[in-house]
Amino acid sequence: MRILRELSRRKLRTSLTITGITIGIWALVVFSSLANQINGLVGMGSEYFADKIVVTDGMAFGSSPMRLDDVEIIAGLDGVGAVQPKVEIPWDPDPAIGFGAPDFLVGTIPGADAGFETFTLELATGRQLIAEDTGNVVVLGSTIARKYGVVAGGTVDIRGESFEVLGTLQPTLSSPDTNGFIPLSTAQALYLGDLPPLVAESLQADELANQIVVFPEVGADPTTVAAAIEAAVENSATMTGAEFSETVGATTVIFNAIIIGVAAISLIVGGLSVINTMAMSVAERTREIGIRRAIGGSRRRIVRELVAEAGVIGLLGGLIGLGLGAAVVVLVNEAGRSSGTVLFDLTAQTAAFAVGFSTILGMVAGIIPAWTAARLDPVSALRYE
Amino acid sequence: MNLIEATDLRKTYRLSRRTSIDALQGVDVSIAAGEMVAIMGPSGSGKSTLMHLLGLLHAPDTDDGPAPTLRIDGVDATTLSDGERTSIRARSMGFVFQSFNLVPTLTAEENVALAAEYAGTSGSAARVAARASLASVGLAERAGHRPMELSGGEQQRVAIARALVNDPKLILGDEPTGNLDSSRAAEVLGLLRRFNRERGQTVLIVTHDQEVGAACDRIIRMRDGRIIADERVADVQVAA
């Protein structure tokens, strides 16, 4: 209470300093939440790719057609446990340009992974696809399901056709949320329609894929298997879990560098303004500090009181910054939710770090002026006007 | 028994590289426990400097001459660290200043409690002690007021309550009546005299005011950093 009263003596200066810290911590909270979300997606991606090799056409990742014949070739290679062909195509062939992951249709043969797949999707309603499903049936990711407001048993229009919704999935906060899972044969037919007529006329729908997921056998080296696949299948490109982590790891490093940069800027700006405020405060209170020293206040105690005051400035700045940052996170996430774009993930850890960081920042910045104050000669401090 | 015994106290203040002031040029003084003593002299005579040394706010110079001695209540004060001197100030001394020197943001009670806390009394006990001390100077009613809301005489009584809250052996006043009109001055002086008589507290007052000097047991007169006279008040009055 005494600390707040001291701070309220210098309302303008204290509130300006708190504002400075608030801005720094606000930026720290927002950027950290963004990084949390991105690191989460990357982590999920790494987890997804960890135990598999994704084979695509060598010309363009995931968009050029491959033949199902390749599946047979790959299945015959040493170290290959299971092979699962996939067709991934845009939900809407002419998607509006927007922020965030576009919606995709994923055609696959359930069970073709032969139990190798460890990245499982939990159901919210209805049932998963099974190998026997054909025609216009779909299992929706959570974001799409919410977007169309359907659950299992409902119908949804895809590319002008009505699809029966077999099930909906739990949110994963990653790409499956914006995917519709359909039988491979259904996807093949749609995919053929998407291809340029010149390419399409030489192809049959039922021999198409644009992605082949290969599960190496337990104990097989993914890199060796990937090399064997590239050698056996003409024009193929492979990506192993390790390669994926390496590629996206670079992105993560950049984002983490941004966070460290924001933290460093808020540290410097906020810290300097706390030092300034406390130094002014000490200068103004020279006489009072002289009184305290004269009547028996120890140096340690003077330092402690002033450092506590600076810590409260940091704490208030941190709490307000966290509050405003959380407001931005919640509002933007709410605004983006309808379009399936969740930008921020404000974790308890981030919140605690931001407030702890600003409090410690304030205290550390308060040490220098506090020590100056404690070193004052009480007699000359008492003469100070 | 003497509460304070000091010899060869010297203090030079260096104002710049070239100029310095020899504020005290070798002072021997002893003050008996329970005495009420005035230190008088013109400006620059060294009376405040002497009080600062006896009040352990400054340490005497140790170079250029015989080693100074300073014993307070039997403790050799020349070799104490800053922390030890601070602790003695907190527990065994009470200070009253010319310009009251209360902490402006704290209430009267909090100002007094602060001194009790510095002496090691915990928060709530310090509050109780502060209220008792304020009552003893007749300010129980004003405990919740800030210094700004009190008259000069009341502020100085709060300062006296603060000086007394730890029941110190020694009370040091630096021109305690200097900013007060004569009736408020008499009130403050009467309080100091009363505590000196009732509780046997030793009181040391630096003053310009002849009336304050006359109310004490003994007057030490200083000029140019030295003691030029040291007389019992009764003797002075007889001489007059």
XYZ file of C-alpha atoms in Angstrom:
625
model
C 0.000 0.000 0.000
C 2.804 2.393 0.918
C 4.473 1.561 -2.375
C 1.344 2.420 -4.342
C 1.049 5.664 -2.406
C 4.654 6.530 -3.242
C 4.018 5.772 -6.893
C 0.811 7.798 -6.948
C 2.818 10.832 -5.800
C 4.249 10.983 -9.287
C 1.216 9.951 -11.267
C 2.237 11.248 -14.678
C 5.780 9.954 -14.661
C 4.856 6.628 -13.129
C 2.032 6.078 -15.592
C 4.266 6.968 -18.544
C 6.835 4.462 -17.361
C 4.169 1.836 -16.824
C 2.865 2.604 -20.318
C 6.342 2.017 -21.753
C 6.583 -1.357 -20.076
C 2.990 -2.115 -21.029
C 3.795 -1.657 -24.717
C 6.865 -3.860 -24.460
C 5.037 -6.609 -22.625
C 2.029 -6.282 -24.926
C 4.315 -6.916 -27.899
C 5.998 -9.752 -26.060
C 2.635 -11.401 -25.272
C 1.253 -11.037 -28.799
C 4.418 -12.191 -30.553
C 4.932 -15.056 -28.133
C 1.350 -16.190 -28.700
C 1.932 -16.073 -32.439
C 5.126 -18.066 -32.016
C 3.371 -20.559 -29.741
C 0.786 -21.154 -32.439
C 3.364 -21.511 -35.197
C 5.675 -23.687 -33.124
C 2.626 -25.780 -32.270
C 1.784 -26.264 -35.939
C 5.389 -27.053 -36.762
C 5.590 -29.491 -33.883
C 2.411 -31.149 -35.077
C 3.832 -31.304 -38.601
C 7.067 -32.794 -37.367
C 5.108 -35.347 -35.429
C 3.040 -36.162 -38.519
C 6.084 -36.563 -40.757
C 8.272 -38.233 -38.131
C 7.689 -41.866 -39.030
C 7.016 -41.647 -42.747
C 8.366 -40.732 -46.126
C 6.171 -38.629 -48.391
C 6.738 -39.311 -52.076
C 5.572 -36.802 -54.663
C 6.180 -36.091 -58.279
C 9.583 -34.486 -58.699
C 8.290 -31.577 -60.757
C 6.080 -29.823 -58.211
C 5.561 -30.848 -54.636
C 2.191 -32.493 -54.201
C 0.384 -31.063 -57.196
C 1.410 -33.134 -60.223
C -0.208 -36.482 -60.830
C 1.511 -39.765 -60.026
C 0.414 -43.195 -61.092
C -0.818 -45.834 -58.707
C 1.573 -48.232 -60.481
C 4.277 -46.520 -58.460
C 2.619 -47.818 -55.303
C 3.301 -51.372 -56.419
C 6.925 -50.567 -57.226
C 7.493 -48.894 -53.885
C 5.758 -51.656 -51.946
C 8.258 -54.100 -53.437
C 11.307 -52.205 -52.163
C 13.389 -53.339 -49.171
C 12.502 -51.705 -45.855
C 9.043 -50.536 -46.904
C 6.361 -51.476 -44.360
C 3.241 -49.987 -45.895
C 2.287 -47.669 -48.747
C -0.712 -45.357 -48.747
C -1.577 -43.364 -51.876
C -3.295 -40.029 -51.360
C -4.975 -37.378 -53.420
C -4.953 -33.909 -51.938
C -6.883 -31.257 -53.823
C -8.310 -27.856 -52.905
C -11.803 -27.937 -51.445
C -12.730 -25.133 -53.793
C -10.959 -25.232 -57.189
C -10.892 -21.411 -57.265
C -10.239 -20.549 -53.635
C -10.614 -16.954 -52.531
C -7.256 -15.624 -51.489
C -7.194 -15.392 -47.758
C -5.012 -15.634 -44.747
C -4.379 -19.041 -43.250
C -4.415 -22.569 -44.526
C -6.822 -23.182 -47.443
C -9.370 -25.974 -47.098
C -8.366 -29.287 -48.678
C -10.016 -32.500 -49.689
C -7.917 -35.524 -48.836
C -8.658 -38.803 -50.532
C -7.103 -41.888 -49.090
C -7.614 -45.597 -48.505
C -8.301 -46.074 -44.800
C -6.262 -48.928 -43.361
C -3.628 -48.871 -46.117
C -1.112 -47.737 -43.536
C -1.396 -51.234 -42.024
C -1.266 -49.818 -38.528
C 1.970 -47.890 -39.070
C 0.299 -44.492 -38.758
C 0.786 -43.083 -35.253
C -0.760 -39.668 -35.930
C -4.387 -40.358 -35.146
C -7.364 -38.059 -35.488
C -9.991 -38.257 -32.769
C -13.678 -38.187 -33.652
C -16.060 -35.567 -32.333
C -19.196 -37.072 -33.918
C -20.058 -40.011 -36.161
C -17.454 -42.447 -37.509
C -14.174 -42.501 -39.436
C -13.912 -43.403 -43.114
C -13.452 -47.092 -43.811
C -11.931 -48.744 -46.873
C -15.388 -49.847 -48.087
C -16.733 -46.267 -48.262
C -17.277 -44.945 -51.754
C -19.039 -42.048 -53.399
C -19.982 -38.727 -51.864
C -19.199 -39.251 -48.205
C -16.881 -37.126 -46.067
C -15.343 -36.863 -42.587
C -14.819 -33.184 -41.737
C -12.041 -31.497 -39.804
C -13.240 -29.435 -36.853
C -12.842 -26.019 -38.474
C -14.722 -26.993 -41.634
C -17.428 -28.699 -39.624
C -17.938 -25.494 -37.642
C -17.798 -23.386 -40.797
C -20.655 -25.327 -42.387
C -22.391 -25.979 -39.099
C -22.766 -29.720 -39.651
C -22.245 -32.857 -37.584
C -22.379 -36.536 -38.511
C -25.579 -37.325 -40.398
C -25.779 -33.945 -42.120
C -24.833 -33.037 -45.644
C -22.397 -30.547 -47.067
C -21.977 -29.169 -50.594
C -18.589 -29.777 -52.138
C -17.938 -28.477 -55.638
C -21.617 -28.377 -56.357
C -22.352 -31.886 -55.138
C -23.983 -32.979 -51.937
C -21.796 -35.086 -49.616
C -23.033 -37.074 -46.658
C -21.112 -36.244 -43.473
C -20.047 -39.522 -41.835
C -18.208 -37.919 -38.958
C -16.464 -34.811 -37.643
C -13.090 -34.611 -35.940
C -11.771 -33.088 -32.734
C -9.714 -29.902 -33.192
C -5.980 -30.496 -33.627
C -5.059 -26.813 -34.132
C -3.296 -27.881 -37.301
C -4.016 -28.702 -40.931
C -6.445 -31.667 -40.426
C -8.877 -29.076 -38.996
C -9.329 -27.607 -42.473
C -9.424 -30.944 -44.322
C -12.335 -32.973 -45.583
C -11.467 -36.687 -45.749
C -13.101 -38.577 -48.613
C -12.635 -41.997 -50.224
C -9.677 -42.201 -52.607
C -11.873 -43.053 -55.600
C -14.031 -39.959 -55.056
C -10.932 -37.783 -54.791
C -9.410 -39.338 -57.903
C -12.449 -38.401 -59.969
C -12.411 -34.819 -58.718
C -8.642 -34.608 -59.238
C -8.912 -35.700 -62.846
C -11.406 -32.893 -63.434
C -8.947 -30.367 -61.980
C -6.131 -31.346 -64.322
C -5.564 -29.469 -67.592
C -7.499 -31.292 -70.375
C -4.279 -32.046 -72.280
C -2.890 -33.929 -69.280
C -6.198 -35.408 -68.241
C -7.043 -37.118 -71.502
C -4.083 -39.489 -71.209
C -4.984 -40.518 -67.657
C -7.533 -42.753 -65.934
C -9.083 -41.529 -62.672
C -8.520 -44.813 -60.876
C -4.762 -44.830 -61.462
C -4.154 -41.365 -60.025
C -2.531 -40.089 -56.865
C -0.528 -36.999 -56.106
C 1.122 -38.117 -52.935
C 2.306 -41.520 -51.785
C 2.907 -41.947 -48.099
C 5.468 -44.647 -47.343
C 5.885 -46.149 -43.889
C 9.343 -47.699 -43.501
C 9.569 -50.977 -41.650
C 10.550 -50.814 -38.012
C 14.355 -50.572 -37.890
C 14.730 -49.496 -41.532
C 16.651 -46.253 -42.127
C 14.226 -43.728 -43.688
C 17.036 -42.016 -45.596
C 18.098 -45.277 -47.268
C 14.502 -46.186 -48.085
C 13.915 -42.693 -49.507
C 16.993 -43.017 -51.727
C 15.791 -46.413 -52.951
C 12.384 -44.937 -53.801
C 13.900 -42.053 -55.743
C 16.035 -44.527 -57.679
C 13.122 -46.868 -58.416
C 10.433 -44.333 -59.309
C 11.160 -41.955 -62.150
C 10.752 -38.245 -61.411
C 9.939 -38.792 -57.751
C 10.833 -36.589 -54.830
C 10.827 -37.762 -51.243
C 10.661 -36.014 -47.935
C 11.552 -37.805 -44.707
C 10.633 -36.707 -41.194
C 14.176 -35.493 -40.601
C 14.134 -33.390 -43.752
C 10.797 -31.882 -42.805
C 12.021 -30.930 -39.340
C 15.134 -29.406 -40.873
C 13.158 -27.309 -43.344
C 10.603 -26.011 -40.907
C 13.197 -25.762 -38.144
C 14.631 -22.786 -40.021
C 11.227 -21.064 -39.862
C 10.973 -21.746 -36.166
C 14.405 -20.244 -35.606
C 13.319 -17.035 -37.335
C 10.186 -16.766 -35.230
C 12.040 -17.437 -32.048
C 14.564 -14.784 -33.065
C 11.682 -12.316 -33.423
C 10.511 -13.139 -29.915
C 13.981 -12.704 -28.509
C 14.260 -9.427 -30.421
C 10.965 -8.140 -29.020
C 11.964 -9.217 -25.543
C 15.328 -7.499 -25.900
C 13.741 -4.256 -27.115
C 11.199 -4.238 -24.320
C 14.000 -5.022 -21.906
C 16.078 -2.068 -23.047
C 13.287 0.484 -23.468
C 11.343 -0.556 -20.390
C 14.472 -0.946 -18.302
C 15.815 2.490 -19.239
C 12.532 4.173 -18.460
C 12.371 2.441 -15.073
C 15.937 3.561 -14.356
C 15.001 7.096 -15.387
C 11.847 7.173 -13.283
C 13.536 5.754 -10.243
C 16.567 8.051 -10.613
C 14.247 11.082 -10.767
C 12.307 9.729 -7.851
C 15.479 9.275 -5.822
C 16.640 12.799 -6.700
C 13.259 14.188 -5.635
C 13.309 12.229 -2.448
C 16.927 12.914 -1.536
C 15.852 14.675 1.609
C 13.406 11.961 2.590
C 16.074 9.316 2.100
C 18.349 11.433 4.317
C 15.653 11.404 7.011
C 15.257 7.654 6.751
C 18.989 7.077 6.941
C 19.372 9.490 9.873
C 16.673 7.895 12.001
C 18.178 4.462 11.485
C 17.030 3.098 8.125
C 19.763 0.766 6.892
C 21.155 0.912 3.381
C 19.793 -2.541 2.702
C 16.346 -1.423 3.723
C 16.434 1.700 1.546
C 17.540 -0.428 -1.411
C 14.828 -2.965 -0.684
C 12.076 -0.350 -0.526
C 13.122 1.359 -3.757
C 13.667 -1.922 -5.595
C 10.213 -3.053 -4.472
C 8.781 0.197 -5.825
C 10.491 -0.355 -9.179
C 9.285 -3.958 -9.130
C 5.698 -2.794 -8.666
C 6.087 -0.480 -11.684
C 7.268 -3.507 -13.664
C 4.512 -5.708 -12.280
C 1.776 -3.196 -13.147
C 3.218 -2.700 -16.642
C 3.397 -6.459 -17.043
C -0.174 -7.062 -15.894
C -1.631 -4.314 -18.071
C 0.498 -5.426 -21.028
C -0.657 -8.997 -20.504
C -4.279 -7.856 -20.254
C -4.103 -5.850 -23.491
C -2.128 -8.595 -25.229
C -4.671 -11.195 -24.136
C -7.473 -8.938 -25.393
C -5.846 -8.754 -28.834
C -5.250 -12.500 -28.876
C -8.849 -13.292 -27.934
C -10.411 -10.730 -30.287
C -8.290 -11.685 -33.299
C -8.801 -15.377 -32.660
C -12.544 -14.862 -32.340
C -12.628 -12.807 -35.527
C -10.576 -15.439 -37.347
C -12.422 -18.429 -35.985
C -15.238 -18.232 -38.514
C -12.726 -18.497 -41.347
C -10.788 -21.174 -39.497
C -7.753 -19.003 -38.873
C -6.452 -19.303 -35.335
C -3.415 -17.048 -35.212
C -2.486 -16.961 -31.550
C -1.976 -19.396 -28.736
C -1.546 -17.581 -25.418
C -0.329 -20.210 -22.966
C -0.238 -19.889 -19.190
C 3.514 -20.238 -19.461
C 3.754 -17.218 -21.774
C 1.504 -15.171 -19.493
C 3.510 -16.051 -16.393
C 6.767 -15.371 -18.185
C 5.626 -11.927 -19.396
C 4.554 -10.781 -15.935
C 7.561 -12.329 -14.193
C 9.904 -10.885 -16.766
C 8.566 -7.334 -16.429
C 8.622 -7.501 -12.628
C 12.206 -8.686 -12.569
C 13.073 -6.127 -15.235
C 11.671 -3.358 -13.054
C 13.537 -4.579 -10.007
C 16.843 -4.963 -11.814
C 16.463 -1.504 -13.342
C 15.639 -0.123 -9.895
C 18.830 -1.444 -8.319
C 21.146 1.253 -9.665
C 19.123 4.279 -8.493
C 18.330 2.496 -5.222
C 21.982 1.878 -4.563
C 22.774 5.523 -5.372
C 20.131 6.514 -2.833
C 21.463 4.195 -0.170
C 24.968 5.625 -0.595
C 23.772 9.174 0.100
C 25.347 10.862 3.063
C 22.432 11.441 5.456
C 23.701 14.844 6.604
C 24.090 16.318 3.117
C 20.856 14.640 2.009
C 19.075 16.412 4.875
C 20.443 19.783 3.769
C 19.231 19.133 0.215
C 16.346 21.357 -0.825
C 28.558 7.658 34.536
C 29.215 9.324 31.220
C 27.045 8.359 28.267
C 29.393 10.058 25.814
C 33.132 10.391 26.090
C 35.089 11.851 23.237
C 38.575 13.212 22.716
C 40.422 14.768 19.802
C 37.389 14.964 17.513
C 38.402 16.567 14.226
C 36.476 16.974 11.012
C 37.523 18.631 7.800
C 35.040 18.982 4.972
C 36.591 19.153 1.555
C 34.497 21.489 -0.575
C 36.646 21.249 -3.688
C 40.171 20.264 -4.576
C 41.580 23.538 -3.221
C 39.244 24.562 -0.456
C 38.245 22.782 2.683
C 36.685 23.746 5.989
C 38.151 22.666 9.298
C 34.803 22.280 10.980
C 36.144 20.707 14.139
C 39.734 21.209 15.225
C 40.156 18.901 18.186
C 37.269 18.708 20.609
C 37.131 16.815 23.906
C 33.712 16.412 25.405
C 31.907 14.186 27.852
C 28.198 14.105 28.540
C 26.812 12.414 31.634
C 23.815 10.113 31.358
C 20.631 12.021 32.133
C 22.103 15.433 31.360
C 20.357 18.003 29.170
C 23.040 19.925 27.324
C 22.899 22.813 24.853
C 25.618 23.308 22.260
C 25.720 26.978 21.279
C 27.808 29.136 19.031
C 27.686 31.265 15.911
C 27.206 29.826 12.444
C 30.265 27.901 11.324
C 31.424 27.324 14.871
C 31.252 23.546 14.410
C 28.301 22.875 16.690
C 26.312 20.963 14.089
C 29.388 19.007 13.048
C 29.945 18.010 16.677
C 26.342 16.827 16.886
C 26.721 14.814 13.679
C 29.783 13.064 15.087
C 28.158 12.377 18.470
C 24.992 11.224 16.647
C 27.096 8.832 14.514
C 25.941 10.461 11.296
C 29.561 11.139 10.413
C 32.806 9.582 11.569
C 35.647 11.737 12.971
C 38.810 12.209 10.903
C 41.590 9.890 11.922
C 44.547 11.421 10.043
C 46.761 14.448 10.909
C 46.945 14.210 14.659
C 46.254 12.171 17.757
C 43.772 9.325 17.228
C 40.264 10.415 18.176
C 38.272 8.443 20.737
C 34.511 8.282 20.841
C 32.710 6.060 23.315
C 28.944 6.042 23.425
C 27.376 4.083 26.232
C 30.651 2.216 26.630
C 30.942 1.248 22.949
C 33.931 2.394 20.911
C 32.239 4.168 18.008
C 35.344 5.085 16.000
C 35.733 1.664 14.409
C 32.091 0.868 13.622
C 30.886 0.137 10.104
C 28.143 2.184 8.498
C 25.653 -0.592 9.219
C 26.606 -0.738 12.899
C 26.366 3.041 13.268
C 22.967 2.943 11.539
C 21.787 0.282 13.938
C 22.890 2.303 16.999
C 21.144 5.383 15.585
C 17.987 3.316 15.141
C 17.961 1.744 18.598
C 19.693 4.120 20.985
C 19.211 7.578 19.528
C 16.375 9.873 18.599
C 16.765 12.829 16.247
C 14.751 16.043 16.157
C 15.550 18.493 13.359
C 14.907 22.177 12.754
C 12.745 21.533 9.702
C 10.858 18.607 11.324
C 11.867 16.201 8.549
C 8.823 13.990 8.519
C 8.201 11.740 5.527
C 5.493 13.683 3.651
C 3.590 10.689 2.284
C 3.211 8.971 5.636
C 0.720 9.811 8.351
C 1.926 10.943 11.761
C 1.463 7.432 13.084
C 3.309 5.874 10.162
C 6.182 8.318 10.547
C 6.598 7.333 14.177
C 6.102 3.636 13.429
C 8.836 3.848 10.784
C 11.441 4.618 13.451
C 10.155 1.709 15.545
C 10.416 -0.601 12.528
C 13.978 0.555 11.854
C 14.769 -0.415 15.434
C 13.468 -3.915 14.786
C 9.889 -3.739 16.067
C 7.484 -5.638 13.837
C 4.642 -3.913 11.955
C 1.677 -4.136 14.318
C 3.763 -3.702 17.489
C 5.381 -0.675 15.841
C 1.904 0.801 15.284
C 0.992 0.298 18.931
C 4.262 1.884 20.062
C 3.719 4.772 17.644
C 0.239 5.508 19.007
C 1.556 5.427 22.582
C 4.404 7.752 21.690
C 2.059 10.185 19.914
C -0.200 10.145 22.974
C 2.762 11.042 25.174
C 3.289 14.250 23.183
C -0.446 14.996 23.198
C -1.123 14.134 19.564
C -3.187 10.943 19.875
C -6.003 12.675 17.975
C -3.808 13.612 15.021
C -2.299 10.167 14.385
C -3.982 9.737 10.976
C -2.949 13.125 9.559
C -0.200 13.720 7.050
C 2.522 16.285 7.878
C 0.922 18.745 5.402
C -2.234 18.738 7.510
C -0.420 19.591 10.742
C 0.877 22.896 12.088
C 4.611 23.428 12.561
C 4.376 22.876 16.294
C 2.383 19.677 15.762
C 4.872 18.424 13.176
C 7.709 18.974 15.608
C 5.801 17.098 18.298
C 5.366 14.208 15.856
C 9.127 14.346 15.289
C 9.653 14.192 19.046
C 7.281 11.240 19.267
C 9.351 9.599 16.516
C 12.582 10.325 18.397
C 11.123 8.847 21.582
C 9.363 5.770 20.230
C 12.292 3.427 20.853
C 12.907 4.918 24.315
C 16.453 5.926 23.314
C 19.230 6.775 25.737
C 20.158 9.860 23.742
C 17.980 12.473 22.060
C 19.717 14.822 19.655
C 18.064 18.062 18.595
C 19.451 20.188 15.773
C 17.833 23.624 16.296
C 14.563 21.902 17.229
C 12.843 25.199 18.006
C 14.392 27.152 15.145
C 11.291 27.155 12.936
C 8.724 27.719 15.691
C 7.228 30.804 17.309
C 8.083 31.341 20.928
C 5.035 29.671 22.479
C 5.387 26.566 20.242
C 9.122 26.596 20.977
C 8.434 26.620 24.700
C 6.030 23.715 24.225
C 8.634 21.631 22.377
C 11.351 22.518 24.866
C 9.002 21.641 27.726
C 8.424 18.198 26.202
C 12.161 17.512 25.875
C 12.732 18.715 29.435
C 9.901 16.507 30.677
C 11.236 13.337 29.057
C 14.700 14.192 30.321
C 13.381 14.467 33.886
C 10.818 11.652 33.815
C 12.706 9.027 31.869
C 16.271 10.132 32.492
C 16.957 10.449 28.787
C 20.070 12.371 27.856
C 19.250 15.362 25.629
C 21.728 17.187 23.440
C 20.463 20.325 21.681
C 22.261 22.469 19.131
C 20.716 25.941 19.312
C 21.079 29.657 18.711
C 18.355 30.422 21.198
C 19.534 31.719 24.573
C 16.247 30.696 26.177
C 16.711 27.114 25.049
C 20.234 27.175 26.468
C 18.938 28.564 29.730
C 16.451 25.703 30.036
C 19.260 23.121 29.903
C 21.568 21.896 32.650
C 24.723 22.847 30.839
C 25.876 24.952 27.897
C 28.844 24.092 25.673
C 29.902 27.157 23.703
C 31.856 26.771 20.493
C 33.729 29.021 18.091
C 35.936 28.207 15.106
C 35.738 24.478 15.592
C 36.709 24.474 19.245
C 34.951 24.518 22.608
C 35.517 27.902 24.209
C 33.342 27.513 27.283
C 31.568 24.733 29.116
C 29.418 25.868 31.983
C 26.592 24.727 34.259
C 23.465 26.775 33.714
C 23.165 27.536 37.427
C 26.684 29.067 37.278
C 25.702 31.226 34.318
C 22.667 32.523 36.108
C 24.689 33.239 39.248
C 27.238 35.079 37.157
C 24.526 37.091 35.462
